[in-house]
mmCIF file of C-alpha atoms in Angstrom:
data_model
loop_
_atom_site.group_PDB
_atom_site.id
_atom_site.type_symbol
_atom_site.label_atom_id
_atom_site.label_comp_id
_atom_site.label_asym_id
_atom_site.label_seq_id
_atom_site.Cartn_x
_atom_site.Cartn_y
_atom_site.Cartn_z
ATOM 1 C CA MET A 1 31.354 7.005 -77.439
ATOM 2 C CA ARG A 2 30.279 5.032 -74.615
ATOM 3 C CA ARG A 3 26.451 4.593 -74.542
ATOM 4 C CA THR A 4 23.930 4.376 -71.161
ATOM 5 C CA SER A 5 23.527 1.428 -69.526
ATOM 6 C CA PHE A 6 20.322 -0.010 -69.134
ATOM 7 C CA ALA A 7 21.642 -3.195 -66.833
ATOM 8 C CA THR A 8 20.309 -2.266 -63.517
ATOM 9 C CA TRP A 9 16.910 -0.145 -65.102
ATOM 10 C CA PRO A 10 13.574 -2.160 -63.863
ATOM 11 C CA CYS A 11 12.555 -3.588 -67.049
ATOM 12 C CA GLY A 12 12.950 -6.521 -68.812
ATOM 13 C CA ILE A 13 13.110 -5.156 -72.086
ATOM 14 C CA ALA A 14 15.773 -2.546 -70.768
ATOM 15 C CA ARG A 15 18.137 -5.514 -69.521
ATOM 16 C CA THR A 16 17.342 -7.098 -72.537
ATOM 17 C CA LEU A 17 18.155 -4.278 -75.145
ATOM 18 C CA ASP A 18 21.392 -3.563 -72.804
ATOM 19 C CA VAL A 19 22.805 -7.209 -74.237
ATOM 20 C CA ILE A 20 21.003 -7.597 -77.599
ATOM 21 C CA GLY A 21 20.356 -3.801 -78.745
ATOM 22 C CA ASP A 22 22.800 -3.059 -80.919
ATOM 23 C CA PRO A 23 21.908 -3.693 -84.737
ATOM 24 C CA TRP A 24 24.580 -6.560 -84.981
ATOM 25 C CA THR A 25 24.560 -8.598 -81.573
ATOM 26 C CA PRO A 26 20.604 -10.215 -83.313
ATOM 27 C CA LEU A 27 22.284 -10.529 -86.645
ATOM 28 C CA VAL A 28 25.234 -12.484 -84.777
ATOM 29 C CA LEU A 29 22.431 -14.658 -82.973
ATOM 30 C CA ARG A 30 20.766 -15.127 -86.142
ATOM 31 C CA GLU A 31 23.729 -16.745 -87.616
ATOM 32 C CA ALA A 32 24.441 -18.824 -84.679
ATOM 33 C CA PHE A 33 20.966 -20.606 -84.959
ATOM 34 C CA TYR A 34 21.717 -20.222 -88.683
ATOM 35 C CA GLY A 35 24.317 -22.925 -87.581
ATOM 36 C CA LEU A 36 27.316 -20.812 -87.600
ATOM 37 C CA ARG A 37 29.841 -21.302 -84.872
ATOM 38 C CA ARG A 38 33.387 -20.301 -85.948
ATOM 39 C CA PHE A 39 35.057 -16.327 -85.767
ATOM 40 C CA GLU A 40 35.891 -16.629 -89.706
ATOM 41 C CA ASP A 41 32.441 -17.945 -90.516
ATOM 42 C CA LEU A 42 30.713 -15.393 -88.749
ATOM 43 C CA GLN A 43 33.044 -12.431 -90.184
ATOM 44 C CA ALA A 44 32.339 -13.445 -93.360
ATOM 45 C CA SER A 45 28.794 -14.216 -93.817
ATOM 46 C CA LEU A 46 27.904 -10.777 -91.789
ATOM 47 C CA GLY A 47 30.816 -8.357 -93.427
ATOM 48 C CA ILE A 48 31.325 -7.378 -90.280
ATOM 49 C CA ALA A 49 34.717 -6.190 -88.837
ATOM 50 C CA ARG A 50 36.937 -8.308 -86.916
ATOM 51 C CA SER A 51 37.116 -6.127 -83.824
ATOM 52 C CA THR A 52 33.249 -5.392 -83.939
ATOM 53 C CA LEU A 53 32.429 -9.392 -84.378
ATOM 54 C CA SER A 54 35.218 -9.967 -81.487
ATOM 55 C CA ASP A 55 33.562 -7.162 -78.940
ATOM 56 C CA ARG A 56 30.163 -8.536 -79.930
ATOM 57 C CA LEU A 57 31.134 -12.252 -79.365
ATOM 58 C CA GLY A 58 32.775 -11.105 -76.044
ATOM 59 C CA LEU A 59 29.460 -9.836 -74.917
ATOM 60 C CA LEU A 60 27.260 -12.565 -75.707
ATOM 61 C CA VAL A 61 29.789 -14.995 -73.597
ATOM 62 C CA GLU A 62 29.763 -12.589 -71.074
ATOM 63 C CA HIS A 63 25.998 -12.528 -70.566
ATOM 64 C CA GLY A 64 26.018 -16.362 -70.978
ATOM 65 C CA LEU A 65 24.322 -16.870 -74.426
ATOM 66 C CA LEU A 66 27.283 -18.272 -76.105
ATOM 67 C CA GLU A 67 29.944 -20.299 -74.661
ATOM 68 C CA ARG A 68 33.481 -21.108 -75.992
ATOM 69 C CA GLU A 69 34.396 -24.736 -77.064
ATOM 70 C CA PRO A 70 37.920 -24.825 -78.186
ATOM 71 C CA TYR A 71 37.885 -26.949 -81.728
ATOM 72 C CA ALA A 72 41.739 -27.085 -82.344
ATOM 73 C CA SER A 73 44.430 -26.967 -79.940
ATOM 74 C CA ASP A 74 47.749 -26.023 -81.912
ATOM 75 C CA PRO A 75 46.697 -22.845 -82.050
ATOM 76 C CA VAL A 76 43.968 -22.907 -79.609
ATOM 77 C CA ARG A 77 40.866 -21.872 -81.548
ATOM 78 C CA TYR A 78 37.399 -21.285 -80.593
ATOM 79 C CA GLU A 79 33.907 -21.676 -81.500
ATOM 80 C CA TYR A 80 30.671 -19.998 -80.148
ATOM 81 C CA VAL A 81 27.970 -22.175 -78.987
ATOM 82 C CA LEU A 82 24.740 -21.437 -78.317
ATOM 83 C CA THR A 83 23.631 -21.983 -74.804
ATOM 84 C CA PRO A 84 20.092 -22.911 -72.970
ATOM 85 C CA LYS A 85 20.173 -19.360 -72.447
ATOM 86 C CA GLY A 86 21.327 -17.691 -75.941
ATOM 87 C CA ARG A 87 18.342 -20.725 -77.226
ATOM 88 C CA ASP A 88 16.145 -18.524 -75.569
ATOM 89 C CA VAL A 89 16.135 -15.624 -77.950
ATOM 90 C CA GLN A 90 15.094 -17.136 -80.985
ATOM 91 C CA PRO A 91 11.649 -16.425 -80.000
ATOM 92 C CA VAL A 92 12.601 -12.565 -80.178
ATOM 93 C CA LEU A 93 14.595 -12.895 -83.366
ATOM 94 C CA MET A 94 11.539 -14.651 -85.340
ATOM 95 C CA ALA A 95 9.264 -11.604 -83.596
ATOM 96 C CA LEU A 96 11.621 -8.975 -85.092
ATOM 97 C CA LEU A 97 11.529 -11.332 -88.486
ATOM 98 C CA GLU A 98 7.682 -11.243 -88.364
ATOM 99 C CA PHE A 99 7.191 -7.824 -88.081
ATOM 100 C CA GLY A 100 10.042 -7.276 -90.807
ATOM 101 C CA ASN A 101 7.983 -9.632 -93.341
ATOM 102 C CA ARG A 102 4.569 -7.887 -92.621
ATOM 103 C CA TRP A 103 5.801 -4.212 -92.850
ATOM 104 C CA LEU A 104 9.422 -4.224 -94.483
ATOM 105 C CA ALA A 105 9.459 -6.880 -97.333
ATOM 106 C CA ASP A 106 9.821 -5.936 -100.668
ATOM 107 C CA GLU A 107 6.763 -6.401 -103.042
ATOM 108 C CA ASP A 108 8.418 -9.711 -103.940
ATOM 109 C CA GLY A 109 7.238 -10.916 -100.348
ATOM 110 C CA PRO A 110 9.988 -12.036 -97.420
ATOM 111 C CA ALA A 111 13.046 -13.046 -97.893
ATOM 112 C CA VAL A 112 13.041 -15.477 -95.338
ATOM 113 C CA GLN A 113 10.203 -17.295 -93.431
ATOM 114 C CA VAL A 114 10.016 -19.670 -90.777
ATOM 115 C CA ARG A 115 9.235 -23.397 -91.617
ATOM 116 C CA HIS A 116 7.109 -24.996 -89.053
ATOM 117 C CA ARG A 117 8.099 -28.961 -88.832
ATOM 118 C CA SER A 118 4.899 -29.987 -86.740
ATOM 119 C CA HIS A 119 3.877 -33.570 -86.081
ATOM 120 C CA ARG A 120 0.515 -32.981 -86.893
ATOM 121 C CA HIS A 121 -0.129 -30.891 -89.548
ATOM 122 C CA GLY A 122 3.266 -31.904 -91.270
ATOM 123 C CA GLU A 123 5.840 -28.806 -93.290
ATOM 124 C CA HIS A 124 4.521 -25.550 -93.924
ATOM 125 C CA VAL A 125 5.404 -21.879 -93.489
ATOM 126 C CA ALA A 126 4.709 -20.765 -90.285
ATOM 127 C CA THR A 127 3.398 -17.149 -89.103
ATOM 128 C CA PRO A 128 5.346 -16.434 -85.675
ATOM 129 C CA GLU A 129 3.040 -15.179 -82.903
ATOM 130 C CA LEU A 130 3.030 -14.762 -78.997
ATOM 131 C CA VAL A 131 0.803 -16.663 -76.893
ATOM 132 C CA CYS A 132 -0.301 -16.497 -73.141
ATOM 133 C CA GLY A 133 1.949 -19.333 -71.516
ATOM 134 C CA GLU A 134 -1.232 -20.010 -68.990
ATOM 135 C CA CYS A 135 -4.340 -20.399 -71.499
ATOM 136 C CA HIS A 136 -2.006 -20.517 -74.693
ATOM 137 C CA GLU A 137 -4.281 -17.286 -76.236
ATOM 138 C CA ARG A 138 -2.705 -14.951 -78.802
ATOM 139 C CA LEU A 139 -1.801 -12.226 -77.311
ATOM 140 C CA GLY A 140 -2.445 -8.991 -78.797
ATOM 141 C CA SER A 141 -1.797 -5.327 -78.189
ATOM 142 C CA GLY A 142 -5.396 -4.593 -76.883
ATOM 143 C CA ASP A 143 -5.261 -8.232 -74.835
ATOM 144 C CA VAL A 144 -2.445 -6.933 -72.260
ATOM 145 C CA GLU A 145 -1.680 -4.204 -69.838
ATOM 146 C CA MET A 146 2.066 -3.919 -67.913
ATOM 147 C CA VAL A 147 1.691 -3.844 -64.492
ATOM 148 C CA MET A 148 4.565 -3.692 -61.900
ATOM 149 C CA GLY A 149 6.261 -7.069 -60.533
ATOM 150 C CA PRO A 150 7.281 -8.008 -57.556
ATOM 151 C CA GLY A 151 10.756 -6.922 -58.173
ATOM 152 C CA PHE A 152 9.935 -3.785 -59.027
ATOM 153 C CA PRO A 153 12.055 -1.014 -57.162
ATOM 154 C CA GLU A 154 10.291 0.500 -53.709
ATOM 155 C CA ARG A 155 11.250 2.820 -53.857
ATOM 156 C CA LEU A 156 10.216 3.933 -57.424
ATOM 157 C CA ARG A 157 6.800 3.065 -57.309
ATOM 158 C CA ASP A 158 5.402 6.589 -55.901
ATOM 159 C CA ARG A 159 7.107 8.357 -58.443
ATOM 160 C CA PRO A 160 4.305 10.359 -60.414
ATOM 161 C CA GLU A 161 5.417 9.130 -64.027
ATOM 162 C CA VAL A 162 5.616 5.785 -62.667
ATOM 163 C CA ARG A 163 1.672 5.318 -61.414
ATOM 164 C CA ARG A 164 0.874 7.255 -64.601
ATOM 165 C CA ARG A 165 2.568 4.591 -67.113
ATOM 166 C CA PHE A 166 0.450 1.517 -64.812
ATOM 167 C CA HIS A 167 -2.444 3.476 -64.674
ATOM 168 C CA LEU A 168 -2.529 3.881 -60.634
ATOM 169 C CA ASP A 169 -4.208 6.404 -59.052
ATOM 170 C CA ALA A 170 -3.411 8.048 -55.737
ATOM 171 C CA ALA A 171 -5.412 5.653 -53.551
ATOM 172 C CA SER A 172 -3.793 2.600 -54.961
#
């Protein structure tokens, strides 16, 4: 069954989910952050079907989050390496981890935590949070609102549901 593509939607969330929105893809990326690079290692660690892993790796390469680098020549074999674009997904994965640790952990507590190696404070367990790149204050759900950016399609700006979404009145 073919799923709906969000690749052209005017929303960064939708476009991101188009690339990493199925359940296996973030887990493949998680393993890449753990340092796994080879198909067999990824497959064994995740217990994922080979065809599914092949599809997800192809998608991640196609979108520039991973790149294939040869590590053997006879036969040619590749490993999958995070690109700068792929490394930029780490905060997304840490946000998912923090949500899971806070709301979905077993009674024994979280199974995985983030260790911060701080130059000023030494190593400690960290609680990832989102901060504003401009003022460095924490961004909470009550502190932000979504607004149309410069790339929002002109053809959609006057639609009633769009105006409601962005809290625009008829005079705006």
